[in-house]
mmCIF file of C-alpha atoms and ligand atoms in Angstrom:
data_model
loop_
_atom_site.group_PDB
_atom_site.id
_atom_site.type_symbol
_atom_site.label_atom_id
_atom_site.label_comp_id
_atom_site.label_asym_id
_atom_site.label_seq_id
_atom_site.Cartn_x
_atom_site.Cartn_y
_atom_site.Cartn_z
ATOM 1 C CA MET A 16 -37.789 -64.855 19.008
ATOM 2 C CA LEU A 17 -38.399 -65.751 15.665
ATOM 3 C CA ASN A 18 -39.402 -62.639 13.682
ATOM 4 C CA ILE A 19 -39.941 -63.634 10.243
ATOM 5 C CA VAL A 20 -40.365 -61.549 7.315
ATOM 6 C CA LEU A 21 -42.939 -62.996 4.637
ATOM 7 C CA PHE A 22 -42.301 -61.834 1.413
ATOM 8 C CA GLY A 23 -43.427 -61.169 -2.364
ATOM 9 C CA PRO A 24 -45.233 -59.799 -4.587
ATOM 10 C CA PRO A 25 -49.577 -59.061 -4.538
ATOM 11 C CA GLY A 26 -50.598 -62.886 -4.597
ATOM 12 C CA ALA A 27 -47.830 -64.570 -3.758
ATOM 13 C CA GLY A 28 -49.543 -66.510 -1.097
ATOM 14 C CA LYS A 29 -48.100 -64.889 1.530
ATOM 15 C CA GLY A 30 -51.391 -64.828 3.516
ATOM 16 C CA THR A 31 -52.137 -68.644 2.596
ATOM 17 C CA GLN A 32 -48.670 -69.739 3.660
ATOM 18 C CA SER A 33 -48.940 -67.313 7.066
ATOM 19 C CA GLU A 34 -51.691 -69.404 8.285
ATOM 20 C CA ARG A 35 -49.859 -72.277 8.252
ATOM 21 C CA LEU A 36 -46.747 -71.188 9.458
ATOM 22 C CA ILE A 37 -48.369 -69.715 12.552
ATOM 23 C CA ASP A 38 -49.957 -72.319 13.985
ATOM 24 C CA LYS A 39 -46.603 -74.945 13.289
ATOM 25 C CA TYR A 40 -44.159 -72.138 15.132
ATOM 26 C CA ASN A 41 -46.891 -70.634 17.346
ATOM 27 C CA LEU A 42 -46.305 -67.264 15.983
ATOM 28 C CA VAL A 43 -48.241 -63.896 15.785
ATOM 29 C CA HIS A 44 -49.272 -63.247 12.566
ATOM 30 C CA LEU A 45 -49.470 -59.580 11.392
ATOM 31 C CA SER A 46 -51.158 -58.779 7.910
ATOM 32 C CA THR A 47 -50.642 -55.123 7.311
ATOM 33 C CA GLY A 48 -53.075 -55.622 4.743
ATOM 34 C CA ASP A 49 -56.014 -57.334 7.132
ATOM 35 C CA ILE A 50 -55.841 -54.723 9.738
ATOM 36 C CA PHE A 51 -56.117 -51.686 6.924
ATOM 37 C CA ARG A 52 -59.369 -53.881 5.602
ATOM 38 C CA TYR A 53 -60.382 -54.906 9.274
ATOM 39 C CA ASN A 54 -60.192 -50.828 10.254
ATOM 40 C CA ILE A 55 -62.499 -49.789 6.538
ATOM 41 C CA LYS A 56 -64.958 -52.451 7.101
ATOM 42 C CA ASN A 57 -65.219 -50.532 10.986
ATOM 43 C CA GLY A 58 -65.571 -47.169 9.072
ATOM 44 C CA THR A 59 -62.353 -46.336 12.033
ATOM 45 C CA GLU A 60 -60.436 -42.887 11.284
ATOM 46 C CA LEU A 61 -57.888 -44.995 10.018
ATOM 47 C CA GLY A 62 -59.844 -47.324 7.539
ATOM 48 C CA ASN A 63 -61.033 -44.160 5.935
ATOM 49 C CA MET A 64 -57.693 -42.685 5.077
ATOM 50 C CA ALA A 65 -56.175 -45.771 4.207
ATOM 51 C CA LYS A 66 -59.024 -46.604 1.623
ATOM 52 C CA SER A 67 -58.397 -43.886 -1.180
ATOM 53 C CA PHE A 68 -54.697 -46.054 -2.011
ATOM 54 C CA ILE A 69 -56.299 -48.972 -1.523
ATOM 55 C CA ASP A 70 -58.700 -49.263 -4.033
ATOM 56 C CA LYS A 71 -55.894 -47.878 -6.692
ATOM 57 C CA GLY A 72 -53.285 -49.757 -5.421
ATOM 58 C CA GLU A 73 -50.838 -47.561 -3.825
ATOM 59 C CA LEU A 74 -49.197 -47.643 -0.617
ATOM 60 C CA VAL A 75 -50.458 -46.333 2.103
ATOM 61 C CA PRO A 76 -48.152 -43.403 3.533
ATOM 62 C CA ASP A 77 -45.382 -44.912 5.996
ATOM 63 C CA GLU A 78 -46.106 -42.614 8.706
ATOM 64 C CA VAL A 79 -49.360 -44.366 9.042
ATOM 65 C CA THR A 80 -48.111 -47.773 8.425
ATOM 66 C CA ILE A 81 -45.478 -47.594 10.425
ATOM 67 C CA SER A 82 -47.502 -46.842 13.947
ATOM 68 C CA MET A 83 -49.859 -48.890 12.965
ATOM 69 C CA LEU A 84 -47.564 -51.815 12.826
ATOM 70 C CA GLN A 85 -45.769 -50.827 15.784
ATOM 71 C CA SER A 86 -49.016 -51.006 17.664
ATOM 72 C CA GLU A 87 -50.164 -54.143 16.850
ATOM 73 C CA VAL A 88 -46.787 -55.696 17.598
ATOM 74 C CA GLU A 89 -47.265 -53.691 21.439
ATOM 75 C CA LYS A 90 -51.053 -55.387 21.683
ATOM 76 C CA ASN A 91 -48.880 -58.709 21.665
ATOM 77 C CA GLU A 92 -46.587 -58.638 24.462
ATOM 78 C CA GLY A 93 -45.234 -61.631 25.176
ATOM 79 C CA ALA A 94 -45.664 -63.514 22.242
ATOM 80 C CA LYS A 95 -42.852 -66.219 20.857
ATOM 81 C CA GLY A 96 -42.296 -64.533 17.418
ATOM 82 C CA PHE A 97 -44.123 -62.648 14.544
ATOM 83 C CA ILE A 98 -44.651 -63.421 10.886
ATOM 84 C CA PHE A 99 -44.786 -59.832 8.939
ATOM 85 C CA ASP A 100 -46.851 -60.209 6.047
ATOM 86 C CA GLY A 101 -47.207 -57.202 3.808
ATOM 87 C CA PHE A 102 -44.976 -55.161 6.145
ATOM 88 C CA PRO A 103 -42.394 -53.307 5.318
ATOM 89 C CA ARG A 104 -43.071 -52.681 1.849
ATOM 90 C CA THR A 105 -40.448 -49.842 1.668
ATOM 91 C CA THR A 106 -36.889 -48.877 3.035
ATOM 92 C CA ASP A 107 -38.033 -46.385 5.264
ATOM 93 C CA GLN A 108 -40.431 -49.284 6.889
ATOM 94 C CA ALA A 109 -37.561 -51.972 6.532
ATOM 95 C CA GLU A 110 -35.767 -49.115 8.796
ATOM 96 C CA ALA A 111 -38.082 -48.034 11.184
ATOM 97 C CA LEU A 112 -38.821 -52.286 11.797
ATOM 98 C CA ASP A 113 -35.007 -52.900 12.845
ATOM 99 C CA MET A 114 -35.099 -49.734 14.800
ATOM 100 C CA PHE A 115 -38.493 -50.584 16.467
ATOM 101 C CA LEU A 116 -37.289 -54.646 16.873
ATOM 102 C CA SER A 117 -33.868 -53.620 18.580
ATOM 103 C CA SER A 118 -35.484 -51.202 20.552
ATOM 104 C CA ARG A 119 -37.051 -54.153 22.398
ATOM 105 C CA ASN A 120 -34.211 -56.155 22.482
ATOM 106 C CA THR A 121 -34.663 -58.420 19.155
ATOM 107 C CA ALA A 122 -34.209 -58.365 15.530
ATOM 108 C CA VAL A 123 -35.727 -59.536 12.264
ATOM 109 C CA THR A 124 -34.706 -63.440 11.940
ATOM 110 C CA ALA A 125 -34.909 -63.772 8.143
ATOM 111 C CA MET A 126 -36.744 -62.733 5.313
ATOM 112 C CA LEU A 127 -38.714 -65.269 2.949
ATOM 113 C CA ALA A 128 -39.277 -64.545 0.006
ATOM 114 C CA LEU A 129 -42.005 -65.903 -2.047
ATOM 115 C CA GLU A 130 -41.141 -66.218 -5.974
ATOM 116 C CA VAL A 131 -43.969 -66.309 -8.385
ATOM 117 C CA PRO A 132 -44.316 -64.943 -12.403
ATOM 118 C CA GLU A 133 -46.440 -62.260 -12.664
ATOM 119 C CA GLU A 134 -48.742 -63.458 -14.617
ATOM 120 C CA GLU A 135 -49.424 -66.265 -12.791
ATOM 121 C CA LEU A 136 -50.098 -63.770 -10.199
ATOM 122 C CA VAL A 137 -52.321 -62.032 -12.261
ATOM 123 C CA THR A 138 -54.403 -65.474 -12.871
ATOM 124 C CA ARG A 139 -54.579 -66.231 -9.143
ATOM 125 C CA LEU A 140 -55.641 -62.330 -8.043
ATOM 126 C CA LEU A 141 -58.780 -62.776 -10.731
ATOM 127 C CA GLU A 142 -59.676 -65.664 -9.126
ATOM 128 C CA ARG A 143 -59.362 -64.532 -5.507
ATOM 129 C CA GLY A 144 -61.253 -61.324 -6.697
ATOM 130 C CA LYS A 145 -64.367 -63.713 -7.721
ATOM 131 C CA THR A 146 -65.074 -64.599 -4.474
ATOM 132 C CA SER A 147 -62.698 -62.116 -1.549
ATOM 133 C CA GLY A 148 -65.544 -58.846 -1.889
ATOM 134 C CA ARG A 149 -61.345 -57.314 -2.623
ATOM 135 C CA LYS A 150 -62.483 -54.481 -4.584
ATOM 136 C CA ASP A 151 -58.515 -54.476 -5.264
ATOM 137 C CA ASP A 152 -58.611 -57.670 -6.648
ATOM 138 C CA ALA A 153 -61.524 -57.241 -9.158
ATOM 139 C CA ASP A 154 -59.828 -55.266 -11.664
ATOM 140 C CA GLU A 155 -56.553 -55.836 -13.554
ATOM 141 C CA THR A 156 -55.860 -52.596 -13.795
ATOM 142 C CA VAL A 157 -55.319 -52.405 -9.968
ATOM 143 C CA ILE A 158 -53.802 -55.630 -9.856
ATOM 144 C CA ARG A 159 -51.080 -54.403 -12.058
ATOM 145 C CA ASN A 160 -50.545 -51.026 -10.318
ATOM 146 C CA ARG A 161 -49.683 -52.992 -7.287
ATOM 147 C CA ILE A 162 -47.718 -55.281 -8.889
ATOM 148 C CA LYS A 163 -46.204 -51.969 -10.756
ATOM 149 C CA VAL A 164 -45.733 -50.456 -7.039
ATOM 150 C CA TYR A 165 -43.850 -53.905 -5.533
ATOM 151 C CA GLU A 166 -41.415 -53.464 -8.346
ATOM 152 C CA ASN A 167 -40.632 -50.264 -8.089
ATOM 153 C CA GLU A 168 -40.712 -49.325 -3.829
ATOM 154 C CA THR A 169 -40.628 -52.914 -2.429
ATOM 155 C CA ALA A 170 -38.621 -55.080 -4.654
ATOM 156 C CA ILE A 171 -35.563 -53.508 -3.230
ATOM 157 C CA LEU A 172 -35.786 -55.088 -0.165
ATOM 158 C CA GLN A 173 -34.542 -57.965 -1.105
ATOM 159 C CA ASN A 174 -31.230 -56.078 -1.263
ATOM 160 C CA TYR A 175 -31.601 -54.842 2.045
ATOM 161 C CA PHE A 176 -31.957 -58.090 3.741
ATOM 162 C CA GLU A 177 -29.287 -59.692 1.380
ATOM 163 C CA GLN A 178 -27.257 -57.153 2.834
ATOM 164 C CA GLN A 179 -27.877 -58.245 6.457
ATOM 165 C CA ASN A 180 -27.861 -62.213 5.220
ATOM 166 C CA LYS A 181 -31.170 -62.483 5.872
ATOM 167 C CA TYR A 182 -33.051 -63.428 2.527
ATOM 168 C CA HIS A 183 -34.251 -66.770 1.761
ATOM 169 C CA GLY A 184 -35.854 -66.944 -2.064
ATOM 170 C CA ILE A 185 -38.519 -69.536 -1.960
ATOM 171 C CA ASP A 186 -39.813 -71.036 -4.694
ATOM 172 C CA GLY A 187 -43.813 -69.796 -4.543
ATOM 173 C CA VAL A 188 -45.267 -72.318 -7.442
ATOM 174 C CA GLY A 189 -46.470 -75.729 -6.922
ATOM 175 C CA ASP A 190 -48.876 -77.452 -4.048
ATOM 176 C CA ILE A 191 -49.243 -75.085 -1.256
ATOM 177 C CA ASP A 192 -48.775 -77.894 1.173
ATOM 178 C CA GLU A 193 -45.050 -78.081 -1.030
ATOM 179 C CA ILE A 194 -44.838 -75.027 -0.695
ATOM 180 C CA THR A 195 -45.189 -74.120 2.920
ATOM 181 C CA ASN A 196 -42.645 -77.375 3.026
ATOM 182 C CA ARG A 197 -39.695 -75.478 1.299
ATOM 183 C CA LEU A 198 -40.392 -72.408 3.767
ATOM 184 C CA CYS A 199 -39.819 -74.667 7.001
ATOM 185 C CA SER A 200 -37.347 -76.423 6.004
ATOM 186 C CA VAL A 201 -35.813 -72.585 5.561
ATOM 187 C CA ILE A 202 -36.985 -71.782 9.072
ATOM 188 C CA ASP A 203 -35.822 -75.157 10.653
ATOM 189 C CA SER A 204 -32.402 -74.624 9.490
ATOM 190 C CA LEU A 205 -32.646 -70.492 10.758
HETATM 191 P P1 ADP B 20 -51.342 -57.701 -1.869
HETATM 192 O O1 ADP B 20 -52.419 -59.008 -1.792
HETATM 193 O O2 ADP B 20 -51.467 -56.807 -2.005
HETATM 194 O O3 ADP B 20 -50.239 -58.288 -1.210
HETATM 195 P P2 ADP B 20 -52.279 -56.893 0.707
HETATM 196 O O4 ADP B 20 -53.733 -57.162 1.646
HETATM 197 O O5 ADP B 20 -51.533 -56.868 1.669
HETATM 198 O O6 ADP B 20 -52.406 -57.090 -0.319
HETATM 199 O O7 ADP B 20 -52.018 -55.029 1.109
HETATM 200 C C1 ADP B 20 -53.341 -54.315 0.241
HETATM 201 C C2 ADP B 20 -53.001 -53.188 0.232
HETATM 202 O O8 ADP B 20 -52.605 -52.659 1.830
HETATM 203 C C3 ADP B 20 -52.369 -52.917 -0.211
HETATM 204 O O9 ADP B 20 -52.330 -52.563 -1.864
HETATM 205 C C4 ADP B 20 -51.776 -51.345 -0.136
HETATM 206 O O10 ADP B 20 -52.682 -50.714 -0.638
HETATM 207 C C5 ADP B 20 -51.962 -51.477 1.673
HETATM 208 N N1 ADP B 20 -50.698 -51.654 2.537
HETATM 209 C C6 ADP B 20 -50.595 -52.739 2.923
HETATM 210 N N2 ADP B 20 -49.783 -52.847 3.701
HETATM 211 C C7 ADP B 20 -49.085 -52.172 3.105
HETATM 212 C C8 ADP B 20 -47.826 -51.296 3.974
HETATM 213 N N3 ADP B 20 -46.734 -52.117 4.504
HETATM 214 N N4 ADP B 20 -47.297 -49.987 3.395
HETATM 215 C C9 ADP B 20 -48.359 -49.090 2.758
HETATM 216 N N5 ADP B 20 -49.179 -49.857 2.130
HETATM 217 C C10 ADP B 20 -49.734 -51.060 2.849
#
């Protein structure tokens, strides 16, 4: 299986690039943010629980996120591989993912990290907020909090995957097609 963790701060372009990569490599896209938003829209118990965290730009508790992610993987028996977008975001999530995939006789193939400077992220997210309808994109304080949470809790996962020789940093600034090409050349070299 080809299991890619697409990594990077909020607004780095993970969703945009995932859409392109799933077509090219025939993978299933699992975006924890999208799954939470779907649940919020449909007023599920999970959605109602997650909403209070998401609206403030905080992480949804690990326990909830991990079990949700596992059940999404299980819904896709027979997949050739996955793109994990927005997961893992904490060390506990990364360890849970490793254990879960190894129980299924597979593993994370690589972490591809989109690198984008903070001011560019804020500009992109405020721009997206004009049309996305996402409350967490409309408010600069919430945006900056998401970036802070990323730096405090998530960025450390670079070390986690570097230790496994699975980390690949990719310049996330520039033309969308060009960034896709950068990602593909790493994937093709795996
Ligand atoms: P972003 O554009 O900030 O990367 P996402 O769409 O991936 O946003 O996620 C939106 C929100 O959903 C996050 O700010 C967080 O509250 C919640 N969320 C998404 N993935 C996770 C996760 N792996 N662990 C905890 N919370 C998550």
